[in-house]
Coordinates of C-alpha atoms in Angstrom, one line a residue:
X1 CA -14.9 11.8 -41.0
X2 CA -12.3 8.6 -42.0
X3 CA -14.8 6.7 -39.8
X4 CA -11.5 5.8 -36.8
X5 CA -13.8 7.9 -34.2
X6 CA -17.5 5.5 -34.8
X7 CA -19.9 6.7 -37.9
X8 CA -21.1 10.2 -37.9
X9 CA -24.0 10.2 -35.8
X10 CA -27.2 12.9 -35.6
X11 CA -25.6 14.7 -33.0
X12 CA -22.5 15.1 -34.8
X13 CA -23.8 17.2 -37.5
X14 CA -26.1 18.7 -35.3
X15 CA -23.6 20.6 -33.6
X16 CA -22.3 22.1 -36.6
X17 CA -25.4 23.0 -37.9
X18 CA -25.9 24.9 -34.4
X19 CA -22.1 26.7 -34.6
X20 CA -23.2 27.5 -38.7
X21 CA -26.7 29.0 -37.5
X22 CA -25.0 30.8 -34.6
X23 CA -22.3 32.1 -37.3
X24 CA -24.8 33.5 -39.9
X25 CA -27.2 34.7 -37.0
X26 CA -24.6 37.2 -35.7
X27 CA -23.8 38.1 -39.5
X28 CA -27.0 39.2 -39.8
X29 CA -27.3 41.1 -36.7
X30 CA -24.5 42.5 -36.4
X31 CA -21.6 42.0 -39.3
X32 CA -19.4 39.6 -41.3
X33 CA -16.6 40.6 -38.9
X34 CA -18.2 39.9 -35.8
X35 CA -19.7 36.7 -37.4
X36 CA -16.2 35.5 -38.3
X37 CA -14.5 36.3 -34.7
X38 CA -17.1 35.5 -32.2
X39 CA -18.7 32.7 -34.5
X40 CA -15.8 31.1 -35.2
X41 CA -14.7 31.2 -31.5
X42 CA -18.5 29.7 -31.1
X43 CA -17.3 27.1 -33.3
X44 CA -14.0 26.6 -31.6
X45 CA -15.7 26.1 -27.6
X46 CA -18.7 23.9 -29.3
X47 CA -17.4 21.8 -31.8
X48 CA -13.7 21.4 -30.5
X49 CA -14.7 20.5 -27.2
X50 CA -17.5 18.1 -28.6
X51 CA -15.2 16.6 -31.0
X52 CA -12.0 16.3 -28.8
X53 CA -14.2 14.0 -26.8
X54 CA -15.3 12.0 -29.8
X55 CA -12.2 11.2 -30.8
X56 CA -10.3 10.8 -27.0
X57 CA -13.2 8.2 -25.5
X58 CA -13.5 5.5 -27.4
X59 CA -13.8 2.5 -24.8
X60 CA -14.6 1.8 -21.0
X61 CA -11.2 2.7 -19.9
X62 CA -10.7 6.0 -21.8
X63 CA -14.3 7.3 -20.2
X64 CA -13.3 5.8 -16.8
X65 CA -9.7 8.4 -16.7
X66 CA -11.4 11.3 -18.3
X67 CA -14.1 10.9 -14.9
X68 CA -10.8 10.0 -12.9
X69 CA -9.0 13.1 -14.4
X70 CA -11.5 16.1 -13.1
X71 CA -12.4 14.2 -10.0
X72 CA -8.8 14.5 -9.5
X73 CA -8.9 18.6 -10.4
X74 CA -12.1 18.6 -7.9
X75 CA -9.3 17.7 -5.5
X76 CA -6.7 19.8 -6.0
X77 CA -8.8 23.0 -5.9
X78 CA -10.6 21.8 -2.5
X79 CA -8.0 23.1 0.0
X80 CA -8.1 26.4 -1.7
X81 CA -12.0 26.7 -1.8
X82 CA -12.2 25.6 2.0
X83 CA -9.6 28.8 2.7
X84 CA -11.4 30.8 0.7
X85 CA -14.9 30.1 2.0
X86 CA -13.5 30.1 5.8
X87 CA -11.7 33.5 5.1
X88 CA -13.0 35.2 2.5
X89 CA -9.8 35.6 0.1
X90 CA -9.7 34.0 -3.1
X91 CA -5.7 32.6 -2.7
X92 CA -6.1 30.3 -6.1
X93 CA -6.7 33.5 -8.0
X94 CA -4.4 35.8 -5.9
X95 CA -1.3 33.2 -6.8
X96 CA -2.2 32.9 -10.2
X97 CA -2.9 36.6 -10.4
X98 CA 1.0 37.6 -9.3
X99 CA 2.1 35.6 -12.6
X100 CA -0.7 36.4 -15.4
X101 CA -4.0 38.2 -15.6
X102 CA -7.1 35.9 -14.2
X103 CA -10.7 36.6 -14.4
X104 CA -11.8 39.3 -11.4
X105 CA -12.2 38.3 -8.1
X106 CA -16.0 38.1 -8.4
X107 CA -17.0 38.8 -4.5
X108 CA -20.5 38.4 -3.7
X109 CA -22.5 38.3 -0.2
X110 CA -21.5 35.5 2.2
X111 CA -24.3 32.8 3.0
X112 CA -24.2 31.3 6.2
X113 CA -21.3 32.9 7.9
X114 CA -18.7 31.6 4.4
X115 CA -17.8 33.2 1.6
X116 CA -19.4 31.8 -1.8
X117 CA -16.5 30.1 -3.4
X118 CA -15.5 31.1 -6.9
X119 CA -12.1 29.0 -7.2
X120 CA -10.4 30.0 -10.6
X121 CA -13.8 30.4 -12.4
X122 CA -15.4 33.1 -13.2
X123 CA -17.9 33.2 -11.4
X124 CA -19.6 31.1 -7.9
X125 CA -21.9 29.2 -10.0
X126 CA -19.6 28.2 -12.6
X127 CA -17.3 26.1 -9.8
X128 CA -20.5 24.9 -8.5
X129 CA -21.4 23.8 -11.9
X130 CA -18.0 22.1 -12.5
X131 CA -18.1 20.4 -9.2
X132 CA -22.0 18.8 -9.5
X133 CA -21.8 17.9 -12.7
X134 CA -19.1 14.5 -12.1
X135 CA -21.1 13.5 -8.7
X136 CA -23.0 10.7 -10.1
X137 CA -19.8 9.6 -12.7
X138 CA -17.5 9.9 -9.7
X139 CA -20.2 8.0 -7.3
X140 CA -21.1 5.1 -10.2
X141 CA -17.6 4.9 -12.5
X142 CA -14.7 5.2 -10.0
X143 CA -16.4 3.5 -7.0
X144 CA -17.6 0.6 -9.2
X145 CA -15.1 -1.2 -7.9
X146 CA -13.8 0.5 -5.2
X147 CA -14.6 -0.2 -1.1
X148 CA -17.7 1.5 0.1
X149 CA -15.0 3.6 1.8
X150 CA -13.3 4.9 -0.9
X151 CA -16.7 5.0 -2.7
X152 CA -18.8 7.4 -0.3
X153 CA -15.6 9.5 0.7
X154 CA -14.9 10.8 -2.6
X155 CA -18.9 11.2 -3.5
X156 CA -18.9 13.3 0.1
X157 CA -15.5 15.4 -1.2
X158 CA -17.1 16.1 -4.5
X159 CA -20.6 17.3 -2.6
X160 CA -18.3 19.2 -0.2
X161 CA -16.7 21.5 -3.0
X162 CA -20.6 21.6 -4.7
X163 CA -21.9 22.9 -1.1
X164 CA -19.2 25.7 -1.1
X165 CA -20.8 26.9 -4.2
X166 CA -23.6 28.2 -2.7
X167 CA -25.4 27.9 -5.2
X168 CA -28.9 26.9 -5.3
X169 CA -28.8 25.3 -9.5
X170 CA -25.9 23.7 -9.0
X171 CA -26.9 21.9 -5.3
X172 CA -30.4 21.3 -6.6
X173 CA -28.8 19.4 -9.6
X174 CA -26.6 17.4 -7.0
X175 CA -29.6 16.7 -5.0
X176 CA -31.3 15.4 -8.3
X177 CA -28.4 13.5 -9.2
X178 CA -28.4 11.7 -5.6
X179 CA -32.5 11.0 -5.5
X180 CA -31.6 9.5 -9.2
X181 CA -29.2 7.0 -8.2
X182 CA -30.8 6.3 -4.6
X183 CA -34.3 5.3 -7.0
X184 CA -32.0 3.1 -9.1
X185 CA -30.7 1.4 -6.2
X186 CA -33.8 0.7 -4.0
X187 CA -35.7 -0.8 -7.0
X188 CA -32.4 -2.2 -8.8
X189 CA -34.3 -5.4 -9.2
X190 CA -37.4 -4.1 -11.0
X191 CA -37.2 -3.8 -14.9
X192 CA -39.5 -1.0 -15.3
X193 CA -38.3 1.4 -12.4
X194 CA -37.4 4.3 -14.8
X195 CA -40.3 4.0 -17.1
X196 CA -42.2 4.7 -13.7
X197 CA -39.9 8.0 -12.6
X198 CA -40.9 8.6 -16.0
X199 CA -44.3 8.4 -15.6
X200 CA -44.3 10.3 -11.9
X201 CA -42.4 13.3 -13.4
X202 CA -44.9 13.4 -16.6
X203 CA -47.8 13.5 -13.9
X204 CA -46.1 16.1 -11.2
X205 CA -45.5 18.2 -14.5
X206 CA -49.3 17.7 -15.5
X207 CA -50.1 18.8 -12.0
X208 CA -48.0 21.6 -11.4
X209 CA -49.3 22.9 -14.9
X210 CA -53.0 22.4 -14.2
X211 CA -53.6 22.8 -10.7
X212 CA -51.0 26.1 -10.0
X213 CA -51.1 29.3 -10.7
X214 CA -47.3 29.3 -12.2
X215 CA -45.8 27.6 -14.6
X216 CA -43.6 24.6 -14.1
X217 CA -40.8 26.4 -14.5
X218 CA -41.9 29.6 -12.2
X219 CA -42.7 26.5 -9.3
X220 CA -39.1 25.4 -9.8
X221 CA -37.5 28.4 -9.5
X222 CA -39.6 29.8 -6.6
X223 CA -39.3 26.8 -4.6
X224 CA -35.9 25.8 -4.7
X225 CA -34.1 29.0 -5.2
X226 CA -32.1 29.9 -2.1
X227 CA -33.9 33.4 -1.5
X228 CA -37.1 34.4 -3.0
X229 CA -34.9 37.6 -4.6
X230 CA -33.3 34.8 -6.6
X231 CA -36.1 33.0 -7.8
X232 CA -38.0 36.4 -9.0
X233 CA -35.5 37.4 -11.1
X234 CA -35.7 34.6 -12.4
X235 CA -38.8 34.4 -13.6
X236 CA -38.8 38.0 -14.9
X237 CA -35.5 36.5 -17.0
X238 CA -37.5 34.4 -18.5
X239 CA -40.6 36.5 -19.3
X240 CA -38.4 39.8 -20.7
X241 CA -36.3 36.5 -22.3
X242 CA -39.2 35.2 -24.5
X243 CA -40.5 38.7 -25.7
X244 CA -37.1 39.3 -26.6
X245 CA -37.1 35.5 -28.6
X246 CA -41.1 36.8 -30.1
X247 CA -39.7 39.9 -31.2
X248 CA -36.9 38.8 -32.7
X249 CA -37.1 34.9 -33.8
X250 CA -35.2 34.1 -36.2
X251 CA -31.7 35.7 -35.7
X252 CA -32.2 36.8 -32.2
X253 CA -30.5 39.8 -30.9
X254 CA -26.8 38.7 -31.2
X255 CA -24.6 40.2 -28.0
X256 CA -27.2 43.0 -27.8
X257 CA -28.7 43.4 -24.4
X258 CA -32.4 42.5 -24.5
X259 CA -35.2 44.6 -23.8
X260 CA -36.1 44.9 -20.2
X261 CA -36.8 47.0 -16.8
X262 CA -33.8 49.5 -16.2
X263 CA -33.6 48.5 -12.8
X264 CA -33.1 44.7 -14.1
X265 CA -29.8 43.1 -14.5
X266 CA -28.5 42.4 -18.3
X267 CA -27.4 38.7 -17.6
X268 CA -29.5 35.8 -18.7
X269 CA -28.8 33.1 -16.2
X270 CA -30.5 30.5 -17.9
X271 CA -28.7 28.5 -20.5
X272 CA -31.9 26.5 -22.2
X273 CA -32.8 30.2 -22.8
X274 CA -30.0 32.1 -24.0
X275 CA -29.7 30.6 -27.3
X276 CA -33.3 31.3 -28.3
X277 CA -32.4 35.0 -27.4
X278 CA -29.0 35.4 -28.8
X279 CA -29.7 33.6 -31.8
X280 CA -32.9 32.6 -32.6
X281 CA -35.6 29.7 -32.5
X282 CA -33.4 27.8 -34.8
X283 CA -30.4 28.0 -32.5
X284 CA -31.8 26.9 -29.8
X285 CA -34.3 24.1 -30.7
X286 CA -30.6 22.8 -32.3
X287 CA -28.9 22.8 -28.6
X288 CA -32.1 21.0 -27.2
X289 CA -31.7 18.6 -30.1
X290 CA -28.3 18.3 -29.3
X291 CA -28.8 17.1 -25.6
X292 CA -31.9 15.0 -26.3
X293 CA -30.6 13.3 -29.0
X294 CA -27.2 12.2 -26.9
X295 CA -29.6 11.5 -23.8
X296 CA -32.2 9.1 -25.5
X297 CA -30.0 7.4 -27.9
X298 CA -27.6 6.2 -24.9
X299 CA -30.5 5.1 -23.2
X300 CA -32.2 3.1 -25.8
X301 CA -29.3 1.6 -26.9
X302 CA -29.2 -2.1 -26.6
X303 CA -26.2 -4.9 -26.2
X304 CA -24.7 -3.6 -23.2
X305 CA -22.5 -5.4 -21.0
X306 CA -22.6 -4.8 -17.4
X307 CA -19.4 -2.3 -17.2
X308 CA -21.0 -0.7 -19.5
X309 CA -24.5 -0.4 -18.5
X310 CA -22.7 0.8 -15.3
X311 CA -21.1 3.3 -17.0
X312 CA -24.0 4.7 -18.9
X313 CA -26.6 5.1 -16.4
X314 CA -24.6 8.2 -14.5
X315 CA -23.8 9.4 -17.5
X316 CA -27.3 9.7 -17.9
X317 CA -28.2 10.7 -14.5
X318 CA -25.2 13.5 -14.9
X319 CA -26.9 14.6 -18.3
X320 CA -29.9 15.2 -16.3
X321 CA -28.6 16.8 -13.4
X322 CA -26.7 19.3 -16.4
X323 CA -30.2 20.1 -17.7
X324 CA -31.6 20.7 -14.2
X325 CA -28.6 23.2 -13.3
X326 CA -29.1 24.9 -17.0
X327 CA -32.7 26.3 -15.9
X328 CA -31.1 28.6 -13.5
X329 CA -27.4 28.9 -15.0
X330 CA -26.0 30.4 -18.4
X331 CA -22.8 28.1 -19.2
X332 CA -19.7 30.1 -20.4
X333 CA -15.8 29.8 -20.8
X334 CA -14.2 26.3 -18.9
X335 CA -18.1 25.0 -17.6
X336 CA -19.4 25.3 -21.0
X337 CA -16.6 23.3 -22.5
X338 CA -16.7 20.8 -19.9
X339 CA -20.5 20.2 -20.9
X340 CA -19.7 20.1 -24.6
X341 CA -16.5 17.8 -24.0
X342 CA -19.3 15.3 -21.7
X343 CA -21.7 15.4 -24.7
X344 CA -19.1 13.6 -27.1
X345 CA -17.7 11.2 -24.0
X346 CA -20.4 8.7 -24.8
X347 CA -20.5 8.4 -28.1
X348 CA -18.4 5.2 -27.6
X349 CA -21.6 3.6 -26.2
X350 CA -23.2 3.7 -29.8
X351 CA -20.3 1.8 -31.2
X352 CA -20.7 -1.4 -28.9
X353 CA -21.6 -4.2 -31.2
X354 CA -22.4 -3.1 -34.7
X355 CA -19.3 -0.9 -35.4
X356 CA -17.3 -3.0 -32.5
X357 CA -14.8 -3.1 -35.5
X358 CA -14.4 0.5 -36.1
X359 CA -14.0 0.4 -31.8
X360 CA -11.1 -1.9 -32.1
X361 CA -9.8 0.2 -34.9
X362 CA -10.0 3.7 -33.2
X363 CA -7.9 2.5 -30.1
X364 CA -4.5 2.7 -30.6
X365 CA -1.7 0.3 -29.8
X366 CA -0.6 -0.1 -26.0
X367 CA -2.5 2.7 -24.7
X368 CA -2.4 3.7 -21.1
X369 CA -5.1 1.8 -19.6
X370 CA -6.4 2.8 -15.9
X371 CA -7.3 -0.4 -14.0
X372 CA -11.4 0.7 -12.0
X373 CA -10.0 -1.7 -9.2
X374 CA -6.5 0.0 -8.1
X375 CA -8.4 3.5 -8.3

């Protein structure tokens, strides 16, 4: 608020109004006790992770470490998720397990011969999730400068603990992520090149929506779902889903299971749709807002350097590949932060030029600075 962090932008008071609405939402459907507990711990994974990265990234160098930072965690868990996928035991949890209580070893049917890796997550998708969504930041900021080597081996590592996932949101984002940047690449010399991927996507959508007898969505999800179980369920999520969100609009349901087929499962894997149900249109248009708003204003924004233009187009392409992924995955506990903490990393790119005073001002004296050549 003293103004050392940039100006308050859109989405910085959009994500409070999102943890106020989620707050008063569950006060009114269930009480002031559960609003004040699970609201304020809303408040806590939304706004503190959100904030921390306003405040943290303020230049080049600071988002450069922070991508440096969980590339590095990528890793450090790989040994463990290649022994766990090859044998089936989950020996990050089991160690952890002998000192404090960890999340349940979440076991679920091996895909071609190896075991779905969960890591220290809670779940298979959540590591996927954490793995895919650095592979175009990891690709683009820390092989800027790096030997095509160095560049493509730790793009390949990051893909390699993605695959071990299993996971058919969190591989198709990766696969979006790499089509993304190969596009950029090939037509690197022509101005308009994403006004025209634009353009395609707006016409496939038109298509898809005109000419087949499912909705975009249900044509994602059938398609590029690893079984066809998978992709059903899906789409009965999101048709139980939005009666539950007519039914019940303005608050939503709170944690209240929503109506549905006995024989269906209670989860709602689908973040862009959980927040509708939960807690109402309101809520959820907010976290759409929240996501467009960062996306388009880092895109538009004008006065860029080439570092930083570097820098912001797989930030983009990550934000993107996020979105993808949140179709077929709800984000909660570490993933969910992550995504929040990546929302305010950029925020530095709307303070180049007219508040490159307030820049200078927010970085403090002899800060550790990580040089993109020696990494």
């Amino acid at each position: 608020m003293n103004g050392k962090a940039g100006r308050i932008r859109t989405p910085d008071i959009l994500v409070i109004l999102f943890c106020l609405w989620c707050a008063i939402s569950l006060a009114v459907v269930h009480d002031a006790a559960t609003s004040f507990q699970s609201g304020g711990m809303m408040a806590i994974e939304t706004m503190g992770a959100y904030f921390l990265a306003r405040v943290l990234i303020r230049n080049e160098q600071q988002f450069h470490g922070m991508v440096k930072a969980i590339f590095l965690i990528i890793l450090l868990l790989l040994p463990f998720s290649l022994y766990e996928a090859a044998t089936g035991s989950n020996i990050a949890l089991n160690t952890f397990r002998s000192v404090l209580p960890t999340q349940i070893d979440y076991f679920m049917a091996p895909r071609w011969g190896l075991r779905r890796v969960q890591s220290v997550f809670d779940h298979p998708i959540l590591y996927g999730v954490f793995c895919t969504s650095v592979f175009a930041l990891v690709h683009k900021v820390l092989g800027r400068n790096a030997s095509p080597l160095r560049r493509w081996g730790r793009s390949i590592l990051v893909f390699l603990a993605t695959f071990l996932s299993m996971s058919s949101g969190p591989l198709s984002a990766l696969v979006v992520q790499a089509l993304l940047m190969s596009w950029g690449w090939f037509l690197r010399d022509f101005r308009y090149r994403w006004h025209v991927l634009a353009a395609f996507f707006a016409s496939l959508y038109t298509a898809v929506s005109l000419l087949s007898n499912q909705s975009f969505f249900e044509f994602y999800v059938h398609y590029f779902a690893f079984s066809q179980d998978t992709g059903w369920d899906r789409i009965r999520i999101w048709h139980y889903g939005w009666l539950s969100v007519f039914n019940h609009p303005m608050f939503g349901i709170g944690h209240n299971e929503y109506q549905r087929p006995e024989w269906m499962e209670p989860s709602i894997d689908m973040f862009w749709l959980i927040n509708f149900v939960r807690f109402g249109y309101i809520a959820g248009i907010l976290m759409v807002l929240i996501f467009g708003w960062v996306f388009f204003s880092t895109a538009l924004k004008k006065g860029l350097n080439e570092q930083q233009n570097d820098y912001r187009t797989p930030f983009l392409i990550s934000i993107i590949g996020i979105f993808t992924v949140g179709w077929t995955v709800h984000f909660w506990n570490a993933p969910y932060l992550l995504i929040m903490f990546y929302l305010g990393s950029a925020s530095w790119i709307q303070d180049v030029g007219g508040d490159a005073g307030q820049r200078r001002k927010a970085i403090p004296k002899g800060p550790v600075r990580t040089s993109v050549a020696s990494s």
